[in-house]
Short mmCIF file of C-alpha atoms and ligand atoms in Angstrom, two decimals:
data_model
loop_
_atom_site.label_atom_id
_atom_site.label_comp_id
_atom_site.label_asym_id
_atom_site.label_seq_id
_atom_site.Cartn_x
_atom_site.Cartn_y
_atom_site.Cartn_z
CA UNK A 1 -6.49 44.93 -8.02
CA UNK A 2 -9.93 46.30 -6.18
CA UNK A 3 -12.37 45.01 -7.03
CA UNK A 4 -15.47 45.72 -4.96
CA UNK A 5 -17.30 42.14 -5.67
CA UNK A 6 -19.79 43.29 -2.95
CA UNK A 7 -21.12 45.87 -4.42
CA UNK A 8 -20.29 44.85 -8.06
CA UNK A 9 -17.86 47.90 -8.88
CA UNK A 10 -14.81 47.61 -11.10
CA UNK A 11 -13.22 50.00 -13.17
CA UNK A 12 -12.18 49.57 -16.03
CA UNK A 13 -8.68 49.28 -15.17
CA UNK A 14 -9.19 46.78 -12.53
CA UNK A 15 -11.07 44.53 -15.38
CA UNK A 16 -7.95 45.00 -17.66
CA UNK A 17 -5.52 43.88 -15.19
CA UNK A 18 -8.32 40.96 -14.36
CA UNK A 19 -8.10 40.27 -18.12
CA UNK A 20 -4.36 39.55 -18.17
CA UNK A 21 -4.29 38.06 -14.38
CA UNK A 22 -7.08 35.16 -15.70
CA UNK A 23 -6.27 33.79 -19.38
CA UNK A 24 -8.76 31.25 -20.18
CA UNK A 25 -7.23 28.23 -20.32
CA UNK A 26 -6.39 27.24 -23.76
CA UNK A 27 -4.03 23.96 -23.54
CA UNK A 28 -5.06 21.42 -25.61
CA UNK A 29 -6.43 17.87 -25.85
CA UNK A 30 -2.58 16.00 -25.89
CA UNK A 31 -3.83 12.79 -27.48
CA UNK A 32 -4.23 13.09 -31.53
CA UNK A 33 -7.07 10.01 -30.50
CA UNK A 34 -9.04 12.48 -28.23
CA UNK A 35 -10.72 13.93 -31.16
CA UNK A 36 -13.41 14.95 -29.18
CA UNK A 37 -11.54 17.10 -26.64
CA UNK A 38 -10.98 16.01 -23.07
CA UNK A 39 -15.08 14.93 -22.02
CA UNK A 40 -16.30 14.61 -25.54
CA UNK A 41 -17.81 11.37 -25.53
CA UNK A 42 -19.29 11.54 -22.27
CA UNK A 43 -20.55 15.15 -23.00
CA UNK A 44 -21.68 13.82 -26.30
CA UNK A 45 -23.85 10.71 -24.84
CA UNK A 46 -24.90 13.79 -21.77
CA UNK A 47 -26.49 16.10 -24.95
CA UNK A 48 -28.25 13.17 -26.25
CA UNK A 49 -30.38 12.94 -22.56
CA UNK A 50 -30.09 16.79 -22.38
CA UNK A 51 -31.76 17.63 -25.78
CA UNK A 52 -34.43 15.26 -24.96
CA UNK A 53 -35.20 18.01 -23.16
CA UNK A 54 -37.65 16.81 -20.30
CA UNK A 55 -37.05 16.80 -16.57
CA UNK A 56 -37.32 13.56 -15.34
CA UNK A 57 -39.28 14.71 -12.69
CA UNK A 58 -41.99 16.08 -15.09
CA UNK A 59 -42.04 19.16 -13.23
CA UNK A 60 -39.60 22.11 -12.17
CA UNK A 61 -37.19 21.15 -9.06
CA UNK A 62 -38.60 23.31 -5.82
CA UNK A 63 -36.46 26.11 -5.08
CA UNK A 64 -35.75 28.47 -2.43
CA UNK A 65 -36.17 32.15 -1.98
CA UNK A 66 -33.16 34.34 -3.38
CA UNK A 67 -33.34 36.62 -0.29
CA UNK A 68 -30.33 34.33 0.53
CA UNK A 69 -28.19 35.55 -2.46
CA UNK A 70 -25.05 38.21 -2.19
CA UNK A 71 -25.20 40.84 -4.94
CA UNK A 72 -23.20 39.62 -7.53
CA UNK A 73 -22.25 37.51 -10.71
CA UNK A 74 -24.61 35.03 -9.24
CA UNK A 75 -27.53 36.93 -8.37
CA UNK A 76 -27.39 38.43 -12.03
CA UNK A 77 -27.72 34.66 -13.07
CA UNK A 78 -30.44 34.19 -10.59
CA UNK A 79 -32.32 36.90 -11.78
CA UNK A 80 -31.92 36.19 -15.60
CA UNK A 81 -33.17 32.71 -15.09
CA UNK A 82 -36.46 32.99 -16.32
CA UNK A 83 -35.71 34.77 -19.45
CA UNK A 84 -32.73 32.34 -20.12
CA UNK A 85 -35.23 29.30 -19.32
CA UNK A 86 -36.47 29.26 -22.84
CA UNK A 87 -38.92 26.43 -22.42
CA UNK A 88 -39.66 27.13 -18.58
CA UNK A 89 -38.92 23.90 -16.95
CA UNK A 90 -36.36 24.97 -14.16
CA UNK A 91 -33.06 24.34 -16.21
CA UNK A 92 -31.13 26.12 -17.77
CA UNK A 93 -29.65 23.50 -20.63
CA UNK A 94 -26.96 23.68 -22.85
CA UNK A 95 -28.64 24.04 -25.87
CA UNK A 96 -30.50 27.05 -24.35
CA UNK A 97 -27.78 28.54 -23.43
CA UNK A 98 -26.14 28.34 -26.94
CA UNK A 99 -28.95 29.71 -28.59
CA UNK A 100 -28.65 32.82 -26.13
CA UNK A 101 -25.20 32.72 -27.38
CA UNK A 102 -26.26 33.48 -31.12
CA UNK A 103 -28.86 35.78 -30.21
CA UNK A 104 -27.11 39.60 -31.00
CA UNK A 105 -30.11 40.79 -29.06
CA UNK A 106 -28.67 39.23 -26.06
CA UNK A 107 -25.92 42.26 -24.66
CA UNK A 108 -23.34 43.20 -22.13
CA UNK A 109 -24.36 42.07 -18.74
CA UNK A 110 -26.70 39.56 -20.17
CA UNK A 111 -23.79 38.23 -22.50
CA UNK A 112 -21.08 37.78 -19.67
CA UNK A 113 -24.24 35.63 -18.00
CA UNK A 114 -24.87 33.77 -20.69
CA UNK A 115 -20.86 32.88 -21.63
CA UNK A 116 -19.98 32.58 -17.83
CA UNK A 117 -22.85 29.73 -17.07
CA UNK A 118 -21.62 28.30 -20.69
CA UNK A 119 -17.78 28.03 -19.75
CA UNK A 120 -18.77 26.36 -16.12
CA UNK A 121 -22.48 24.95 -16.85
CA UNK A 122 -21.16 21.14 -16.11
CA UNK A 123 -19.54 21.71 -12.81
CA UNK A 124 -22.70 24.38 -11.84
CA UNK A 125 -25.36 21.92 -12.37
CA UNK A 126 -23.49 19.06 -10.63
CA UNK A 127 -23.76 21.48 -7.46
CA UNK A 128 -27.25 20.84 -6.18
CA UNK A 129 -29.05 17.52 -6.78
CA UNK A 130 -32.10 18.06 -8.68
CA UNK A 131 -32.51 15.12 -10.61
CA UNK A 132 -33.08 11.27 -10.14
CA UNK A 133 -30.02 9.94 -11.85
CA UNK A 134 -27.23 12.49 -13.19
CA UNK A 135 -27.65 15.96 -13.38
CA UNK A 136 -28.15 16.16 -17.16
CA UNK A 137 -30.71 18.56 -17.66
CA UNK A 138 -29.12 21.88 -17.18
CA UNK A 139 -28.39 24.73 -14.72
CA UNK A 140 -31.27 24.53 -12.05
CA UNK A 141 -31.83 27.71 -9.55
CA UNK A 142 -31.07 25.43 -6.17
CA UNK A 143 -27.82 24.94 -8.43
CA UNK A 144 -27.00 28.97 -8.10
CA UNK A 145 -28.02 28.97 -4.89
CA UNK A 146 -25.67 26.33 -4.02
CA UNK A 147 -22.90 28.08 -6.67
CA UNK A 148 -23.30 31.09 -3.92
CA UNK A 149 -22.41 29.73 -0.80
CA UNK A 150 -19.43 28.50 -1.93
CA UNK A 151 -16.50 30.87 -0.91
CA UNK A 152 -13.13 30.48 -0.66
CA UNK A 153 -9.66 31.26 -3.14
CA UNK A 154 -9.23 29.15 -6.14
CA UNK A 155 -13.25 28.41 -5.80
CA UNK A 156 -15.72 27.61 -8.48
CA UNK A 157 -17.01 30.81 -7.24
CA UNK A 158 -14.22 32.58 -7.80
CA UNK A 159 -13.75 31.26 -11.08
CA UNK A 160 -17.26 32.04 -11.94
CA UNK A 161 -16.61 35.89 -10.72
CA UNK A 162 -13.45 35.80 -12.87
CA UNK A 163 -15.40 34.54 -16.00
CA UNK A 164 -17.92 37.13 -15.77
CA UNK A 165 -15.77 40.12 -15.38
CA UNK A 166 -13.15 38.91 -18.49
CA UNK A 167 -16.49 38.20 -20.67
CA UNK A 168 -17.66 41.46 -19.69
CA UNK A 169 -14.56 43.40 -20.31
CA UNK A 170 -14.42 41.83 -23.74
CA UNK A 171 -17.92 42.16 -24.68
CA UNK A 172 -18.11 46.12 -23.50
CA UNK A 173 -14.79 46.12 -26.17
CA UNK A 174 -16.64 45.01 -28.65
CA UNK A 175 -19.49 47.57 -29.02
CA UNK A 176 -16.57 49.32 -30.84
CA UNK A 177 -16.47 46.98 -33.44
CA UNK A 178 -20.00 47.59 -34.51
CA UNK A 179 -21.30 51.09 -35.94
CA UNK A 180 -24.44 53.19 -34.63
CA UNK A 181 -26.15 50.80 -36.79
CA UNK A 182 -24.85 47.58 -35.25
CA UNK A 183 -23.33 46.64 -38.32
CA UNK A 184 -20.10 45.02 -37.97
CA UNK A 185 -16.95 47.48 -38.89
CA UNK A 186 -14.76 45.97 -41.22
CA UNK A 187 -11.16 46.60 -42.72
CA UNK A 188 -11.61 48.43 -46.17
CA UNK A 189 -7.62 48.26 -46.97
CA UNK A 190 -4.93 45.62 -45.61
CA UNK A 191 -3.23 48.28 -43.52
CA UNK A 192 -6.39 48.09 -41.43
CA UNK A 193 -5.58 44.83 -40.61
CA UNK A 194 -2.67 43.85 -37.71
CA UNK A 195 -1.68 40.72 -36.03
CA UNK A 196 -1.99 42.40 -33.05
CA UNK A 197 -6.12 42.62 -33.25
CA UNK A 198 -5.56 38.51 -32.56
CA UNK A 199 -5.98 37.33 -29.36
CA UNK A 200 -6.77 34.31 -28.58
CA UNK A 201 -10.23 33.50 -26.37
CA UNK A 202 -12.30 30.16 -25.03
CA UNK A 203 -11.80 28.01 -28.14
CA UNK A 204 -8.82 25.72 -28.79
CA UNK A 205 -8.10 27.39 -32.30
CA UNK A 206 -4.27 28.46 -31.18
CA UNK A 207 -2.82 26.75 -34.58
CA UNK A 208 -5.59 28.61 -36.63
CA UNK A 209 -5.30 32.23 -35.06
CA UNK A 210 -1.37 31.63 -34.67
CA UNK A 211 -1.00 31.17 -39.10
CA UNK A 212 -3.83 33.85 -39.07
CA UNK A 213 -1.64 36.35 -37.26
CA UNK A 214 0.65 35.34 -39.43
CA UNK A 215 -0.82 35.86 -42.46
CA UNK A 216 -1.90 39.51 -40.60
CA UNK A 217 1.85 39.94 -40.45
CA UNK A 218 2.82 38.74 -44.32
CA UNK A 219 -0.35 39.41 -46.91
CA UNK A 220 -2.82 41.48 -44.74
CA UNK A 221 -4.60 41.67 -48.26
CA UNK A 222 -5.52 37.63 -48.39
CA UNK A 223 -7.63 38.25 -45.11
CA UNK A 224 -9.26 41.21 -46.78
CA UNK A 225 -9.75 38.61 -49.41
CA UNK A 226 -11.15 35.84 -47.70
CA UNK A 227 -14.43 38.52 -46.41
CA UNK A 228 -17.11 39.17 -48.97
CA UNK A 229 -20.21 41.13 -47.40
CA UNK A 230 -23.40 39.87 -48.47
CA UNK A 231 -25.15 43.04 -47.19
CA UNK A 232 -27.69 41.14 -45.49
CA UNK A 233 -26.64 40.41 -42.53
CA UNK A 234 -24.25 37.61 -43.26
CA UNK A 235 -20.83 37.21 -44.16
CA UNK A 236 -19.41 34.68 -46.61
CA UNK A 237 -15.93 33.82 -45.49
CA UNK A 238 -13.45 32.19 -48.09
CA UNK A 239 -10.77 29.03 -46.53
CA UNK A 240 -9.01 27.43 -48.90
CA UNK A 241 -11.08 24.56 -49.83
CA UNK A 242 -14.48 25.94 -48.62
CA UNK A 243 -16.36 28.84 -48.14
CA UNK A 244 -18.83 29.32 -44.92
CA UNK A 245 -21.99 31.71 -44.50
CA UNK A 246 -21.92 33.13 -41.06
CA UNK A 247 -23.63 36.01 -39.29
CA UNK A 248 -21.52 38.70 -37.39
CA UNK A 249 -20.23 37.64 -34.03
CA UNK A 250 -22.60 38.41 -31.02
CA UNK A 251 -21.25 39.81 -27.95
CA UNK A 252 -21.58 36.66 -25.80
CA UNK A 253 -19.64 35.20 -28.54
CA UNK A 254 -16.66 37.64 -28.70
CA UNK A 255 -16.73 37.77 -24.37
CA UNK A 256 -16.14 33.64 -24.59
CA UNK A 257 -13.69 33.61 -27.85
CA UNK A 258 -11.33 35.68 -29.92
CA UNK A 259 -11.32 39.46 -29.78
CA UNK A 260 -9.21 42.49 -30.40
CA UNK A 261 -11.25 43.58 -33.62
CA UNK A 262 -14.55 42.73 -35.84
CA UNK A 263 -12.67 41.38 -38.82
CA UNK A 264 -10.89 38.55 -36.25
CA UNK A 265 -14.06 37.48 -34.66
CA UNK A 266 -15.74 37.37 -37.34
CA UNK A 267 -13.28 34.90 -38.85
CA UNK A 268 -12.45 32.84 -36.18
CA UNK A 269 -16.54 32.47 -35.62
CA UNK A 270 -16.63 31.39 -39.67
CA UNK A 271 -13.70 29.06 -38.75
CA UNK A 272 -15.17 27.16 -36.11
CA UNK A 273 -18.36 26.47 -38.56
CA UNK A 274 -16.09 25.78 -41.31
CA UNK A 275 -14.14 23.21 -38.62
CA UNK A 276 -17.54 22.07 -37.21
CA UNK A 277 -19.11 21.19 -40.37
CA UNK A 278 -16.91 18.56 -41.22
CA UNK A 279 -16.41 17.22 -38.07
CA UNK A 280 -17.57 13.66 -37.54
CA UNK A 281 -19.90 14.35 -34.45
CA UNK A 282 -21.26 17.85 -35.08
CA UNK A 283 -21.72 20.29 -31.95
CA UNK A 284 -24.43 22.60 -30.95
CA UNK A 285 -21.42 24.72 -30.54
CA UNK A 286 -19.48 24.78 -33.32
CA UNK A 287 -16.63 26.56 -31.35
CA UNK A 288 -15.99 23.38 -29.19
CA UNK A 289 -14.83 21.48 -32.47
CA UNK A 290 -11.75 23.55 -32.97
CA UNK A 291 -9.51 21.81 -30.62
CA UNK A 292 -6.38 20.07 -31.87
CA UNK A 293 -3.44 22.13 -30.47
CA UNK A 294 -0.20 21.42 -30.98
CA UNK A 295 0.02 18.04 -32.56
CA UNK A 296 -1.83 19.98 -35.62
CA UNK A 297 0.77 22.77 -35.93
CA UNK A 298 0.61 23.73 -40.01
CA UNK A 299 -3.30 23.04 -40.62
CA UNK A 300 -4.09 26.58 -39.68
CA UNK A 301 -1.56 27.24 -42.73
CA UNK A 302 -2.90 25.07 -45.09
CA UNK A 303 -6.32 25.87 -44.41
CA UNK A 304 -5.20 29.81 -45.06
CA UNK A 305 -3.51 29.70 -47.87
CA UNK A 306 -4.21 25.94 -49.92
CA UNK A 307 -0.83 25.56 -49.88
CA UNK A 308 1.12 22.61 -48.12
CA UNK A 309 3.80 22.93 -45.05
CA UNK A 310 6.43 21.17 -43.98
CA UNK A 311 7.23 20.71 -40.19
CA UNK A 312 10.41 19.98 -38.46
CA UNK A 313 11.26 18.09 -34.88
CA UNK A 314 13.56 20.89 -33.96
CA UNK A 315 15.49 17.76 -31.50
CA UNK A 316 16.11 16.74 -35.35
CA UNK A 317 17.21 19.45 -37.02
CA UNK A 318 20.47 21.51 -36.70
CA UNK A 319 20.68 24.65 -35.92
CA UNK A 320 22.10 26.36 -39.02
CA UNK A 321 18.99 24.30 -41.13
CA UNK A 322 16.73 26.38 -39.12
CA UNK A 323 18.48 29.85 -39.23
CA UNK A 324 18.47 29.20 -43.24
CA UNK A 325 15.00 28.24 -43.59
CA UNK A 326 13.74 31.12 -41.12
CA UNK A 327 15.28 33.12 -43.17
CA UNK A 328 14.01 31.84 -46.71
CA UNK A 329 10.09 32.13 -44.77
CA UNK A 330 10.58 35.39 -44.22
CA UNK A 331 12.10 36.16 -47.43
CA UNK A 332 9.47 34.64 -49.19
CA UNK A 333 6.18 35.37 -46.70
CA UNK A 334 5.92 32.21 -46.04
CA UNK A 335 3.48 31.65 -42.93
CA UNK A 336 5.42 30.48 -39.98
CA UNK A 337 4.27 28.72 -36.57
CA UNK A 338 6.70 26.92 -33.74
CA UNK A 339 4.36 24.88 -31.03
CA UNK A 340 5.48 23.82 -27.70
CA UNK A 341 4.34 20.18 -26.93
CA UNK A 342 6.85 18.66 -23.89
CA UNK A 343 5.06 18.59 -21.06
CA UNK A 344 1.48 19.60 -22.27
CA UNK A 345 0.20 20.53 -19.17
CA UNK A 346 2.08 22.10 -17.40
CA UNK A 347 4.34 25.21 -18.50
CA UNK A 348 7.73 24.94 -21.04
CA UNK A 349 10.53 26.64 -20.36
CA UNK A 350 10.77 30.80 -19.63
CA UNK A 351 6.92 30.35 -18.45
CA UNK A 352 5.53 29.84 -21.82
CA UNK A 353 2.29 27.82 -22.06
CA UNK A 354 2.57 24.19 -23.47
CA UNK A 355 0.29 22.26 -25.63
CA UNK A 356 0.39 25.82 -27.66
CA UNK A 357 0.80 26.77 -31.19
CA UNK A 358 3.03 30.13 -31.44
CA UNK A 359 3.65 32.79 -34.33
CA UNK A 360 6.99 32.84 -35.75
CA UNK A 361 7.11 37.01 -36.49
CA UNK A 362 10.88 36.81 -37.88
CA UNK A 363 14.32 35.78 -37.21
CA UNK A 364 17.10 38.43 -37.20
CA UNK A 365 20.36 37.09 -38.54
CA UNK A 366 22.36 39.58 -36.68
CA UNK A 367 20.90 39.30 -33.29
CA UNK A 368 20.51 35.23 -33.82
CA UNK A 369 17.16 35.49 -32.43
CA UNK A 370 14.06 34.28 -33.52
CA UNK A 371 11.04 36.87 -32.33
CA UNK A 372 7.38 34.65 -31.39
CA UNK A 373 3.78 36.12 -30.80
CA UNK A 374 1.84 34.27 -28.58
CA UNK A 375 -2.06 34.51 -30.48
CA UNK A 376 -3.44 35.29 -26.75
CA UNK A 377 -2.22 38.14 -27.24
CA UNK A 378 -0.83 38.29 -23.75
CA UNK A 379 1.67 35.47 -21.59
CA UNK A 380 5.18 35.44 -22.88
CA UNK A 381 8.66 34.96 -22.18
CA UNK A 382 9.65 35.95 -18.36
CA UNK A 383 12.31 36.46 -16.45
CA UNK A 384 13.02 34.54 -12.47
CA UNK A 385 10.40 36.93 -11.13
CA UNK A 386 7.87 35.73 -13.32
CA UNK A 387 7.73 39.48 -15.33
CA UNK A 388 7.87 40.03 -19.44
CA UNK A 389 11.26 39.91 -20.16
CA UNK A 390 10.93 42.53 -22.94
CA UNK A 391 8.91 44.50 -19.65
CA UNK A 392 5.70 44.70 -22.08
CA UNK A 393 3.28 41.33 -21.41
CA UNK A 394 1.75 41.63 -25.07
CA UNK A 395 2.60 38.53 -26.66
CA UNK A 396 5.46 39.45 -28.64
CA UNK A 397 8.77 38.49 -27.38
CA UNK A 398 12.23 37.56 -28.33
CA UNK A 399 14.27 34.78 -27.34
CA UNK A 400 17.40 33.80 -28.66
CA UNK A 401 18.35 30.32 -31.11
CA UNK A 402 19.40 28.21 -28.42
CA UNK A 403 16.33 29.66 -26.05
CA UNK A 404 14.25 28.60 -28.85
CA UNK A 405 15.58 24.73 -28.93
CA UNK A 406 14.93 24.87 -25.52
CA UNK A 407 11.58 26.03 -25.09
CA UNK A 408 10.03 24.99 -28.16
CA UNK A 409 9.21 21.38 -29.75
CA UNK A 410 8.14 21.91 -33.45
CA UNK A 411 8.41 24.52 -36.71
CA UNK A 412 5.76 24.42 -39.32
CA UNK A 413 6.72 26.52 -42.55
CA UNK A 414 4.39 27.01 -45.93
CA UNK A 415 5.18 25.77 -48.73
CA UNK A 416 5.47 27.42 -51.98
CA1 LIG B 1 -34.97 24.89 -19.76
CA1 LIG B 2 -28.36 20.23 -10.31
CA1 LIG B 3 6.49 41.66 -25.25
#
């Protein structure tokens, strides 16, 4: 891969092989007690001082010149500072930053910004020391600055680079999912729809979007179902038990979360309200509320279809049980998801992420093997050199019965 950081050149090639080379990191909180995700109650008592919204200093930190910076990822933060600085006191806080996020003026360039400094604001404002007690108020300049100098592989840097380029790559996708109006482009019949416009972004929604794909896969029509446009600008979107109002995604939203087509992030953006809304400490960003992961393997089901699932311990259940009931799901389009929750975080076996909620696409009785989607859309079974086995990296793989009792922990099946 070449890509000129320098001079801030990519192709378009170079960003899609970025794309697969840097998934965002999507294993999830282990503990069914961390309901908060991994920092949430420290991160909740840090918003409380951060939406205060002063700087304990009363006035912006003092900064130096940005003759200093390289042309790059950085410098475009730099230089987008005072525009992102809606109240002008030197930081760039979290709340500011998520109400870029929902702005659908805010566009390409300025989007990859905005979601880069989101994914890595904690660690970026940590890097200077602007404030009397803990940096709490946000993103400072003197923090880019510092961001800058650091080089190095495997840096924050780095990382920061590689953020940029994926949320740029994904929201420069999405322009296609809007018309020359900038109204969102939806399905208008269920062959319109395919599991393969899932993949998986930022938010720790694996066990929705893996029963969503596979709801793509079975009854295409109950997604076209769950959409109603309210031709003014918002979208009502239609779970089982509740029905959210949400606006079309914005670009900075589809470059941090899902993408691969309107209909999907429009969805999984509904979702995260839906999840946020009855969450017990509500976030600015309703996207940070969908984690859960594998220990939550049928609720993307349930809240799909209103119907219940059952799961099985596949250590405690034979072999033949599952061939029969695999079979009987896919007979009946019954939504099917297998999770992999051994060693949580590191990887299972053949590669495959852990603390990870899979699509189960179908078993074949004839081949004995059981064929999974990962919702990433991407990152599947490999072979010793660490390639697809199936030689195509798009999520979709094959492995065979006793493969599957090997790699994977758990099967969740609707009921009906
Ligand atoms: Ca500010
Ligand atoms: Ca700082
Ligand atoms: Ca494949």
């Amino acid at each position: 891969m070449n890509i000129d950081l320098v001079n801030n050149k990519a192709s378009i090639n170079d960003l899609v092989s970025l794309k697969k080379e840097t998934p965002v990191t999507n294993l999830q909180p282990s503990s069914p007690n961390n309901t908060f995700g991994d920092d949430g109650v420290l991160a909740a008592n840090l918003k409380k001082i951060n939406n205060s919204g002063s700087n304990p200093f009363g006035s912006p930190p003092n900064t130096s010149s940005d003759k200093s910076l390289k042309e790059g990822v950085v410098k475009k933060a730099y230089q987008s500072f005072a525009e992102l600085d809606s109240n002008r006191n030197g930081f760039l806080s979290n709340k500011e930053l998520i109400n870029k996020m929902h702005d659908p003026n805010v566009k390409s360039e300025k989007a990859a910004v905005v979601a880069t400094l989101l994914t890595n604001e904690t660690k970026i404002r940590n890097l200077s020391n602007d404030e009397k007690t803990i940096e709490s108020s946000g993103i400072s300049k003197n923090d880019l600055i510092a961001l800058d100098k650091i080089e190095g592989q495997g840096s924050l840097k780095e990382k920061v680079e590689s953020n940029y380029y994926n949320a740029l790559y994904k929201a420069s996708s999405a322009k296609s999912y809007f018309d020359s109006d900038g109204k969102l482009i939806l399905p208008k019949k269920a062959s319109e729809i395919s599991f393969s416009h899932i993949n998986q972004g930022g938010a720790g929604d694996c066990y929705f979007l893996a029963a969503l794909a596979s709801q793509a896969q079975r009854n295409p029509q109950k997604i076209l179902d769950m959409i109603k446009d309210n031709k003014d600008g918002t979208y009502d979107i239609k779970f089982s038990d509740k029905t959210v109002k949400v606006k079309a995604p914005t670009e900075t939203e589809i470059g941090l979360y899902g993408d691969g087509a309107g209909w999907m992030s429009l969805i999984e953006k509904a979702y995260a309200v839906y999840r946020n809304d009855g969450a017990l400490l509500k976030k600015d960003n309703p996207y940070d509320k969908s984690g859960g992961g594998s220990v939550v393997i049928g609720r993307g089901i349930k809240e799909l279809t209103g119907n219940s699932f059952e799961t099985n311990l596949l250590k405690a259940t034979n072999k033949n049980s599952t061939r029969s009931k695999l079979i009987d799901a896919e007979k009946n389009n019954k939504l099917m998801t297998a999770s992999i929750s051994k060693h949580i975080v590191s990887k299972s076996e053949f590669n495959l992420p852990d603390g990870h909620v899979y699509t189960i696409m179908g078993y074949d009785s004839q081949t004995d093997k059981v064929k999974i989607r990962n919702p990433w859309g991407h990152t599947e079974a490999e072979n010793d050199l660490g390639i697809a086995r199936d030689g195509s990296d798009d999520g979709v793989f094959e492995v065979s019965i006793d493969e599957f009792y090997k790699a994977f922990s758990m099967v969740a099946y609707e009921k009906k």
